């Protein structure tokens, strides 16, 4: 919780790590710890667990809390910890957020509630309840309409920001790049924003974002962190070059539903023992693997195996 009082310090590449499972589908906490250690060794600037890439909707609340605990223990305040604590149910969201707070999370990422498709007024009430319950914990809205069938409006984000001092930012996972600008314009440029869309991570920095929570960091953490570092150091050409070098790996991640392709690569790199994804997801099909391997070959130099 070292960064809880200064959420603006949570910059750069925040890796939203996958949740590894054993071949028979159990949560592999030892594998998760190994992934987090590798992320830290690779230079990721922060760690998240429990976002879309972590398959939270396929886990029990107890499993999600156990995963947060394992991650928090490995991080040990060395970098910011931003767990995803949202659910489609309010009571579960509050339980997960309470656990994150107790485990020392610096920020809670709270996804817009999926499936129910509430009104914007409903979102104001939802986030208001979470913010009021945990006034000392920074809350970040997680907007991912491709997963939730719901887009939180810029005016809604601005209303939440005005009403609640601890709603400090937003993770934008929408391909509508105008949305990014509208939110920052209405909320103020000191409102914190991270991109969850891989090919918008670098562009966001140019308009005032402070980093990204990109699934790409699962398989190329050093390169994604380096792209941020090049940009903020003033080497914009170097950052742009790396952005385009990473493009085949971005496409690889979404050949079939994320995180199945990422888990396949992580297993091949020896970082996890199994590429298992829980139903209704499946591991990559033969056709998908053919495309994954072709894309991987274009950017193999950016995939770094663990030292041991």
mmCIF file of C-alpha atoms in Angstrom:
data_model
loop_
_atom_site.group_PDB
_atom_site.id
_atom_site.type_symbol
_atom_site.label_atom_id
_atom_site.label_comp_id
_atom_site.label_asym_id
_atom_site.label_seq_id
_atom_site.Cartn_x
_atom_site.Cartn_y
_atom_site.Cartn_z
ATOM 1 C CA UNK A 1 0.000 0.000 0.000
ATOM 2 C CA UNK A 2 3.039 2.250 -0.344
ATOM 3 C CA UNK A 3 1.521 3.981 -3.375
ATOM 4 C CA UNK A 4 -2.041 4.274 -2.040
ATOM 5 C CA UNK A 5 -1.589 7.872 -0.929
ATOM 6 C CA UNK A 6 -0.085 8.945 -4.273
ATOM 7 C CA UNK A 7 -2.016 7.220 -7.064
ATOM 8 C CA UNK A 8 -0.511 9.605 -9.634
ATOM 9 C CA UNK A 9 2.767 7.736 -9.054
ATOM 10 C CA UNK A 10 1.223 4.592 -10.543
ATOM 11 C CA UNK A 11 2.694 5.125 -13.993
ATOM 12 C CA UNK A 12 4.004 3.060 -16.855
ATOM 13 C CA UNK A 13 3.317 -0.541 -17.771
ATOM 14 C CA UNK A 14 0.992 -2.263 -15.305
ATOM 15 C CA UNK A 15 0.945 -5.962 -16.198
ATOM 16 C CA UNK A 16 -2.520 -7.567 -15.922
ATOM 17 C CA UNK A 17 -1.278 -11.080 -15.302
ATOM 18 C CA UNK A 18 -3.151 -14.181 -16.338
ATOM 19 C CA UNK A 19 -4.401 -16.596 -13.709
ATOM 20 C CA UNK A 20 -2.622 -19.878 -14.398
ATOM 21 C CA UNK A 21 -4.477 -23.124 -13.888
ATOM 22 C CA UNK A 22 -3.246 -26.668 -13.586
ATOM 23 C CA UNK A 23 -4.012 -29.109 -16.395
ATOM 24 C CA UNK A 24 -7.113 -30.226 -14.482
ATOM 25 C CA UNK A 25 -8.354 -26.658 -13.993
ATOM 26 C CA UNK A 26 -7.348 -25.744 -10.431
ATOM 27 C CA UNK A 27 -5.864 -22.317 -9.708
ATOM 28 C CA UNK A 28 -2.075 -22.639 -9.778
ATOM 29 C CA UNK A 29 -0.930 -20.215 -7.085
ATOM 30 C CA UNK A 30 2.710 -21.282 -7.319
ATOM 31 C CA UNK A 31 2.599 -20.639 -11.051
ATOM 32 C CA UNK A 32 1.036 -17.243 -10.391
ATOM 33 C CA UNK A 33 3.811 -16.335 -7.966
ATOM 34 C CA UNK A 34 6.415 -17.323 -10.551
ATOM 35 C CA UNK A 35 4.728 -15.150 -13.178
ATOM 36 C CA UNK A 36 4.753 -12.137 -10.862
ATOM 37 C CA UNK A 37 8.435 -12.646 -10.037
ATOM 38 C CA UNK A 38 9.215 -12.774 -13.767
ATOM 39 C CA UNK A 39 7.190 -9.626 -14.346
ATOM 40 C CA UNK A 40 9.158 -7.788 -11.673
ATOM 41 C CA UNK A 41 12.466 -9.069 -13.030
ATOM 42 C CA UNK A 42 11.376 -7.943 -16.518
ATOM 43 C CA UNK A 43 10.799 -4.366 -15.416
ATOM 44 C CA UNK A 44 7.015 -4.061 -15.295
ATOM 45 C CA UNK A 45 6.103 -0.925 -13.373
ATOM 46 C CA UNK A 46 3.118 -2.433 -11.579
ATOM 47 C CA UNK A 47 0.985 -5.563 -11.334
ATOM 48 C CA UNK A 48 -2.729 -6.217 -11.675
ATOM 49 C CA UNK A 49 -4.703 -9.419 -11.215
ATOM 50 C CA UNK A 50 -8.391 -10.112 -11.683
ATOM 51 C CA UNK A 51 -9.036 -8.071 -14.803
ATOM 52 C CA UNK A 52 -10.426 -9.587 -18.001
ATOM 53 C CA UNK A 53 -7.137 -11.333 -18.829
ATOM 54 C CA UNK A 54 -7.257 -13.049 -15.448
ATOM 55 C CA UNK A 55 -10.579 -14.866 -16.175
ATOM 56 C CA UNK A 56 -12.296 -13.516 -13.038
ATOM 57 C CA UNK A 57 -15.812 -14.452 -14.116
ATOM 58 C CA UNK A 58 -14.769 -18.120 -14.195
ATOM 59 C CA UNK A 59 -13.528 -18.084 -10.603
ATOM 60 C CA UNK A 60 -15.095 -18.132 -7.181
ATOM 61 C CA UNK A 61 -14.705 -15.157 -4.863
ATOM 62 C CA UNK A 62 -12.451 -17.270 -2.635
ATOM 63 C CA UNK A 63 -10.210 -18.113 -5.598
ATOM 64 C CA UNK A 64 -9.941 -14.473 -6.605
ATOM 65 C CA UNK A 65 -9.018 -13.406 -3.073
ATOM 66 C CA UNK A 66 -6.428 -16.193 -2.813
ATOM 67 C CA UNK A 67 -4.882 -14.995 -6.079
ATOM 68 C CA UNK A 68 -4.762 -11.395 -4.821
ATOM 69 C CA UNK A 69 -3.076 -12.579 -1.624
ATOM 70 C CA UNK A 70 -0.435 -14.537 -3.530
ATOM 71 C CA UNK A 71 0.327 -11.577 -5.791
ATOM 72 C CA UNK A 72 0.489 -9.079 -2.916
ATOM 73 C CA UNK A 73 2.956 -11.274 -1.039
ATOM 74 C CA UNK A 74 5.333 -11.452 -3.996
ATOM 75 C CA UNK A 75 5.099 -7.738 -4.819
ATOM 76 C CA UNK A 76 5.744 -6.755 -1.195
ATOM 77 C CA UNK A 77 5.291 -3.045 -1.989
ATOM 78 C CA UNK A 78 8.091 -2.981 -4.576
ATOM 79 C CA UNK A 79 5.730 -1.775 -7.308
ATOM 80 C CA UNK A 80 2.090 -0.659 -7.305
ATOM 81 C CA UNK A 81 -0.587 -3.339 -6.960
ATOM 82 C CA UNK A 82 -3.899 -2.699 -8.775
ATOM 83 C CA UNK A 83 -6.200 -5.721 -8.463
ATOM 84 C CA UNK A 84 -9.475 -5.945 -10.314
ATOM 85 C CA UNK A 85 -12.224 -6.204 -7.704
ATOM 86 C CA UNK A 86 -15.386 -5.839 -9.734
ATOM 87 C CA UNK A 87 -18.154 -8.333 -10.324
ATOM 88 C CA UNK A 88 -21.622 -8.339 -11.762
ATOM 89 C CA UNK A 89 -22.942 -8.377 -8.171
ATOM 90 C CA UNK A 90 -22.508 -5.493 -5.756
ATOM 91 C CA UNK A 91 -22.015 -7.641 -2.658
ATOM 92 C CA UNK A 92 -19.218 -9.560 -4.384
ATOM 93 C CA UNK A 93 -17.617 -6.323 -5.550
ATOM 94 C CA UNK A 94 -17.621 -4.991 -2.005
ATOM 95 C CA UNK A 95 -16.213 -8.243 -0.623
ATOM 96 C CA UNK A 96 -13.414 -8.322 -3.192
ATOM 97 C CA UNK A 97 -12.598 -4.654 -2.711
ATOM 98 C CA UNK A 98 -12.471 -5.076 1.063
ATOM 99 C CA UNK A 99 -10.067 -7.979 0.635
ATOM 100 C CA UNK A 100 -7.891 -5.936 -1.736
ATOM 101 C CA UNK A 101 -7.770 -3.078 0.777
ATOM 102 C CA UNK A 102 -6.784 -5.417 3.602
ATOM 103 C CA UNK A 103 -4.087 -7.024 1.428
ATOM 104 C CA UNK A 104 -2.464 -3.660 0.800
ATOM 105 C CA UNK A 105 -3.665 -2.874 -2.702
ATOM 106 C CA UNK A 106 -2.757 0.611 -3.875
ATOM 107 C CA UNK A 107 -5.774 1.008 -6.165
ATOM 108 C CA UNK A 108 -8.886 -1.064 -6.826
ATOM 109 C CA UNK A 109 -9.906 -1.470 -10.481
ATOM 110 C CA UNK A 110 -13.691 -1.804 -10.549
ATOM 111 C CA UNK A 111 -15.206 -2.963 -13.821
ATOM 112 C CA UNK A 112 -18.561 -1.617 -14.957
ATOM 113 C CA UNK A 113 -21.075 -4.318 -13.987
ATOM 114 C CA UNK A 114 -21.541 -6.645 -16.913
ATOM 115 C CA UNK A 115 -24.643 -8.337 -18.369
ATOM 116 C CA UNK A 116 -27.211 -6.213 -16.517
ATOM 117 C CA UNK A 117 -26.589 -3.096 -18.639
ATOM 118 C CA UNK A 118 -27.533 -0.431 -16.072
ATOM 119 C CA UNK A 119 -28.293 3.174 -16.967
ATOM 120 C CA UNK A 120 -25.700 5.881 -16.436
ATOM 121 C CA UNK A 121 -27.593 6.834 -13.277
ATOM 122 C CA UNK A 122 -27.258 3.234 -12.153
ATOM 123 C CA UNK A 123 -23.496 3.414 -12.691
ATOM 124 C CA UNK A 124 -23.307 6.588 -10.611
ATOM 125 C CA UNK A 125 -25.098 4.790 -7.776
ATOM 126 C CA UNK A 126 -22.949 1.642 -8.180
ATOM 127 C CA UNK A 127 -19.600 3.401 -8.102
ATOM 128 C CA UNK A 128 -20.829 5.782 -5.442
ATOM 129 C CA UNK A 129 -21.581 2.862 -3.147
ATOM 130 C CA UNK A 130 -18.112 1.389 -3.667
ATOM 131 C CA UNK A 131 -16.394 4.749 -3.183
ATOM 132 C CA UNK A 132 -18.349 5.525 -0.015
ATOM 133 C CA UNK A 133 -17.629 2.102 1.452
ATOM 134 C CA UNK A 134 -13.861 2.554 1.023
ATOM 135 C CA UNK A 135 -13.144 6.283 1.331
ATOM 136 C CA UNK A 136 -9.414 5.771 1.939
ATOM 137 C CA UNK A 137 -8.859 3.476 -1.058
ATOM 138 C CA UNK A 138 -8.328 4.966 -4.540
ATOM 139 C CA UNK A 139 -10.909 3.605 -6.971
ATOM 140 C CA UNK A 140 -10.347 3.392 -10.720
ATOM 141 C CA UNK A 141 -13.270 2.863 -13.075
ATOM 142 C CA UNK A 142 -12.620 0.040 -15.543
ATOM 143 C CA UNK A 143 -14.441 0.705 -18.808
ATOM 144 C CA UNK A 144 -14.425 -2.263 -21.207
ATOM 145 C CA UNK A 145 -17.573 -2.158 -23.358
ATOM 146 C CA UNK A 146 -16.510 -5.089 -25.544
ATOM 147 C CA UNK A 147 -16.805 -7.311 -22.454
ATOM 148 C CA UNK A 148 -19.679 -5.645 -20.606
ATOM 149 C CA UNK A 149 -21.982 -4.388 -23.408
ATOM 150 C CA UNK A 150 -21.885 -1.071 -21.558
ATOM 151 C CA UNK A 151 -19.915 2.135 -22.117
ATOM 152 C CA UNK A 152 -19.568 4.558 -19.224
ATOM 153 C CA UNK A 153 -20.167 8.064 -20.572
ATOM 154 C CA UNK A 154 -17.593 10.835 -20.080
ATOM 155 C CA UNK A 155 -20.215 12.939 -18.266
ATOM 156 C CA UNK A 156 -20.820 10.034 -15.890
ATOM 157 C CA UNK A 157 -17.119 9.722 -15.141
ATOM 158 C CA UNK A 158 -16.966 13.485 -14.514
ATOM 159 C CA UNK A 159 -19.930 13.280 -12.129
ATOM 160 C CA UNK A 160 -18.243 10.491 -10.169
ATOM 161 C CA UNK A 161 -15.012 12.419 -10.030
ATOM 162 C CA UNK A 162 -16.783 15.489 -8.622
ATOM 163 C CA UNK A 163 -18.740 13.505 -6.024
ATOM 164 C CA UNK A 164 -15.992 11.212 -4.774
ATOM 165 C CA UNK A 165 -12.438 12.267 -4.003
ATOM 166 C CA UNK A 166 -11.245 8.665 -4.073
ATOM 167 C CA UNK A 167 -12.424 7.983 -7.641
ATOM 168 C CA UNK A 168 -9.083 8.997 -9.099
ATOM 169 C CA UNK A 169 -8.967 7.598 -12.608
ATOM 170 C CA UNK A 170 -10.112 5.256 -15.328
ATOM 171 C CA UNK A 171 -8.777 2.315 -17.270
ATOM 172 C CA UNK A 172 -10.108 2.848 -20.781
ATOM 173 C CA UNK A 173 -10.484 -0.312 -22.820
ATOM 174 C CA UNK A 174 -12.435 1.109 -25.722
ATOM 175 C CA UNK A 175 -11.259 1.524 -29.301
ATOM 176 C CA UNK A 176 -13.056 4.866 -29.480
ATOM 177 C CA UNK A 177 -10.017 7.082 -28.966
ATOM 178 C CA UNK A 178 -12.193 10.208 -28.917
ATOM 179 C CA UNK A 179 -13.664 8.827 -25.694
ATOM 180 C CA UNK A 180 -10.256 9.121 -24.032
ATOM 181 C CA UNK A 181 -10.039 12.843 -24.839
ATOM 182 C CA UNK A 182 -13.625 13.557 -23.819
ATOM 183 C CA UNK A 183 -13.056 11.973 -20.397
ATOM 184 C CA UNK A 184 -9.846 13.887 -19.733
ATOM 185 C CA UNK A 185 -11.400 17.125 -20.935
ATOM 186 C CA UNK A 186 -14.454 16.771 -18.694
ATOM 187 C CA UNK A 187 -12.624 15.387 -15.662
ATOM 188 C CA UNK A 188 -9.493 17.512 -15.850
ATOM 189 C CA UNK A 189 -6.037 16.588 -16.973
ATOM 190 C CA UNK A 190 -5.050 15.565 -13.455
ATOM 191 C CA UNK A 191 -7.564 12.706 -13.698
ATOM 192 C CA UNK A 192 -5.564 9.508 -14.121
ATOM 193 C CA UNK A 193 -5.957 7.397 -17.248
ATOM 194 C CA UNK A 194 -4.464 4.101 -18.356
ATOM 195 C CA UNK A 195 -5.123 2.398 -21.683
ATOM 196 C CA UNK A 196 -6.255 -1.213 -21.869
ATOM 197 C CA UNK A 197 -6.181 -1.246 -25.685
ATOM 198 C CA UNK A 198 -2.745 -2.354 -26.823
ATOM 199 C CA UNK A 199 -2.435 -0.212 -29.941
ATOM 200 C CA UNK A 200 -3.672 2.862 -28.060
ATOM 201 C CA UNK A 201 -1.180 2.580 -25.202
ATOM 202 C CA UNK A 202 1.469 4.758 -26.797
ATOM 203 C CA UNK A 203 -0.969 7.307 -28.313
ATOM 204 C CA UNK A 204 -2.592 7.817 -24.904
ATOM 205 C CA UNK A 205 0.659 9.159 -23.469
ATOM 206 C CA UNK A 206 0.583 11.992 -26.008
ATOM 207 C CA UNK A 207 -2.758 13.302 -24.725
ATOM 208 C CA UNK A 208 -2.116 13.023 -21.003
ATOM 209 C CA UNK A 209 -2.404 9.385 -19.994
ATOM 210 C CA UNK A 210 0.035 8.029 -17.427
ATOM 211 C CA UNK A 211 0.398 4.436 -18.563
ATOM 212 C CA UNK A 212 -1.284 1.255 -19.644
ATOM 213 C CA UNK A 213 -2.714 -1.990 -18.320
ATOM 214 C CA UNK A 214 -1.998 -4.051 -21.400
ATOM 215 C CA UNK A 215 -2.431 -7.803 -21.832
ATOM 216 C CA UNK A 216 0.643 -7.653 -24.054
ATOM 217 C CA UNK A 217 2.778 -7.282 -20.923
ATOM 218 C CA UNK A 218 1.976 -10.924 -20.172
ATOM 219 C CA UNK A 219 4.211 -12.179 -22.958
ATOM 220 C CA UNK A 220 6.539 -9.230 -23.659
ATOM 221 C CA UNK A 221 6.822 -7.357 -20.353
ATOM 222 C CA UNK A 222 10.293 -5.941 -20.900
ATOM 223 C CA UNK A 223 9.427 -4.519 -24.318
ATOM 224 C CA UNK A 224 6.148 -2.970 -23.160
ATOM 225 C CA UNK A 225 7.838 -1.351 -20.164
ATOM 226 C CA UNK A 226 10.645 -0.148 -22.410
ATOM 227 C CA UNK A 227 8.188 1.496 -24.801
ATOM 228 C CA UNK A 228 6.869 3.622 -21.935
ATOM 229 C CA UNK A 229 10.360 4.446 -20.714
ATOM 230 C CA UNK A 230 11.517 5.522 -24.168
ATOM 231 C CA UNK A 231 8.547 7.842 -24.567
ATOM 232 C CA UNK A 232 8.853 9.575 -21.200
ATOM 233 C CA UNK A 233 12.610 9.963 -21.670
ATOM 234 C CA UNK A 234 11.945 11.907 -24.871
ATOM 235 C CA UNK A 235 12.933 9.204 -27.361
ATOM 236 C CA UNK A 236 9.621 9.281 -29.176
ATOM 237 C CA UNK A 237 11.025 7.732 -32.363
ATOM 238 C CA UNK A 238 12.355 4.794 -30.363
ATOM 239 C CA UNK A 239 9.006 4.336 -28.643
ATOM 240 C CA UNK A 240 7.151 4.447 -31.955
ATOM 241 C CA UNK A 241 9.539 1.910 -33.470
ATOM 242 C CA UNK A 242 8.922 -0.476 -30.578
ATOM 243 C CA UNK A 243 5.164 0.116 -30.845
ATOM 244 C CA UNK A 244 5.237 -1.216 -34.403
ATOM 245 C CA UNK A 245 7.606 -4.055 -33.584
ATOM 246 C CA UNK A 246 5.089 -5.203 -30.970
ATOM 247 C CA UNK A 247 2.131 -5.089 -33.383
ATOM 248 C CA UNK A 248 2.322 -8.781 -34.435
ATOM 249 C CA UNK A 249 2.206 -9.839 -30.787
ATOM 250 C CA UNK A 250 -0.843 -7.641 -30.239
ATOM 251 C CA UNK A 251 -2.582 -9.445 -33.088
ATOM 252 C CA UNK A 252 -1.429 -12.776 -31.655
ATOM 253 C CA UNK A 253 -3.197 -12.115 -28.344
ATOM 254 C CA UNK A 254 -6.581 -11.904 -30.048
ATOM 255 C CA UNK A 255 -6.347 -14.638 -32.693
ATOM 256 C CA UNK A 256 -8.792 -16.417 -30.393
ATOM 257 C CA UNK A 257 -10.318 -15.191 -27.162
ATOM 258 C CA UNK A 258 -7.837 -13.632 -24.743
ATOM 259 C CA UNK A 259 -6.143 -15.043 -22.661
ATOM 260 C CA UNK A 260 -5.938 -18.407 -24.439
ATOM 261 C CA UNK A 261 -3.220 -17.327 -26.923
ATOM 262 C CA UNK A 262 -1.197 -15.618 -24.181
ATOM 263 C CA UNK A 263 -1.344 -18.714 -21.994
ATOM 264 C CA UNK A 264 -0.194 -20.859 -24.925
ATOM 265 C CA UNK A 265 2.873 -18.653 -25.375
ATOM 266 C CA UNK A 266 3.602 -18.539 -21.638
ATOM 267 C CA UNK A 267 3.458 -22.326 -21.442
ATOM 268 C CA UNK A 268 5.800 -22.620 -24.438
ATOM 269 C CA UNK A 269 8.230 -20.197 -22.775
ATOM 270 C CA UNK A 270 8.228 -22.408 -19.682
ATOM 271 C CA UNK A 271 6.585 -19.818 -17.467
ATOM 272 C CA UNK A 272 3.453 -21.808 -16.638
ATOM 273 C CA UNK A 273 2.858 -25.542 -16.648
ATOM 274 C CA UNK A 274 -0.479 -25.497 -18.444
ATOM 275 C CA UNK A 275 -2.286 -23.339 -20.974
ATOM 276 C CA UNK A 276 -5.652 -24.345 -19.483
ATOM 277 C CA UNK A 277 -8.464 -21.802 -19.695
ATOM 278 C CA UNK A 278 -11.766 -22.335 -17.960
ATOM 279 C CA UNK A 279 -15.026 -22.884 -19.794
ATOM 280 C CA UNK A 280 -16.540 -21.406 -21.834
ATOM 281 C CA UNK A 281 -13.075 -20.559 -23.196
ATOM 282 C CA UNK A 282 -10.964 -23.237 -24.855
ATOM 283 C CA UNK A 283 -7.288 -23.523 -25.643
ATOM 284 C CA UNK A 284 -6.281 -22.431 -29.140
ATOM 285 C CA UNK A 285 -7.546 -24.548 -32.019
ATOM 286 C CA UNK A 286 -5.136 -26.009 -34.624
ATOM 287 C CA UNK A 287 -6.049 -23.229 -37.035
ATOM 288 C CA UNK A 288 -5.554 -20.653 -34.333
ATOM 289 C CA UNK A 289 -2.182 -22.109 -33.388
ATOM 290 C CA UNK A 290 -1.022 -21.840 -36.972
ATOM 291 C CA UNK A 291 -1.787 -18.124 -36.983
ATOM 292 C CA UNK A 292 -0.339 -17.620 -33.478
ATOM 293 C CA UNK A 293 2.951 -19.221 -34.500
ATOM 294 C CA UNK A 294 3.168 -17.167 -37.695
ATOM 295 C CA UNK A 295 2.667 -13.909 -35.793
ATOM 296 C CA UNK A 296 5.060 -14.950 -33.070
ATOM 297 C CA UNK A 297 7.790 -15.558 -35.633
ATOM 298 C CA UNK A 298 7.578 -11.897 -36.658
ATOM 299 C CA UNK A 299 8.466 -10.672 -33.157
ATOM 300 C CA UNK A 300 10.265 -13.564 -31.489
ATOM 301 C CA UNK A 301 13.105 -11.244 -30.445
ATOM 302 C CA UNK A 302 10.708 -9.479 -28.063
ATOM 303 C CA UNK A 303 9.832 -12.670 -26.186
ATOM 304 C CA UNK A 304 12.345 -13.193 -23.407
ATOM 305 C CA UNK A 305 12.442 -16.523 -21.625
ATOM 306 C CA UNK A 306 13.077 -16.543 -17.869
ATOM 307 C CA UNK A 307 16.727 -16.753 -16.863
ATOM 308 C CA UNK A 308 16.246 -20.041 -15.044
#
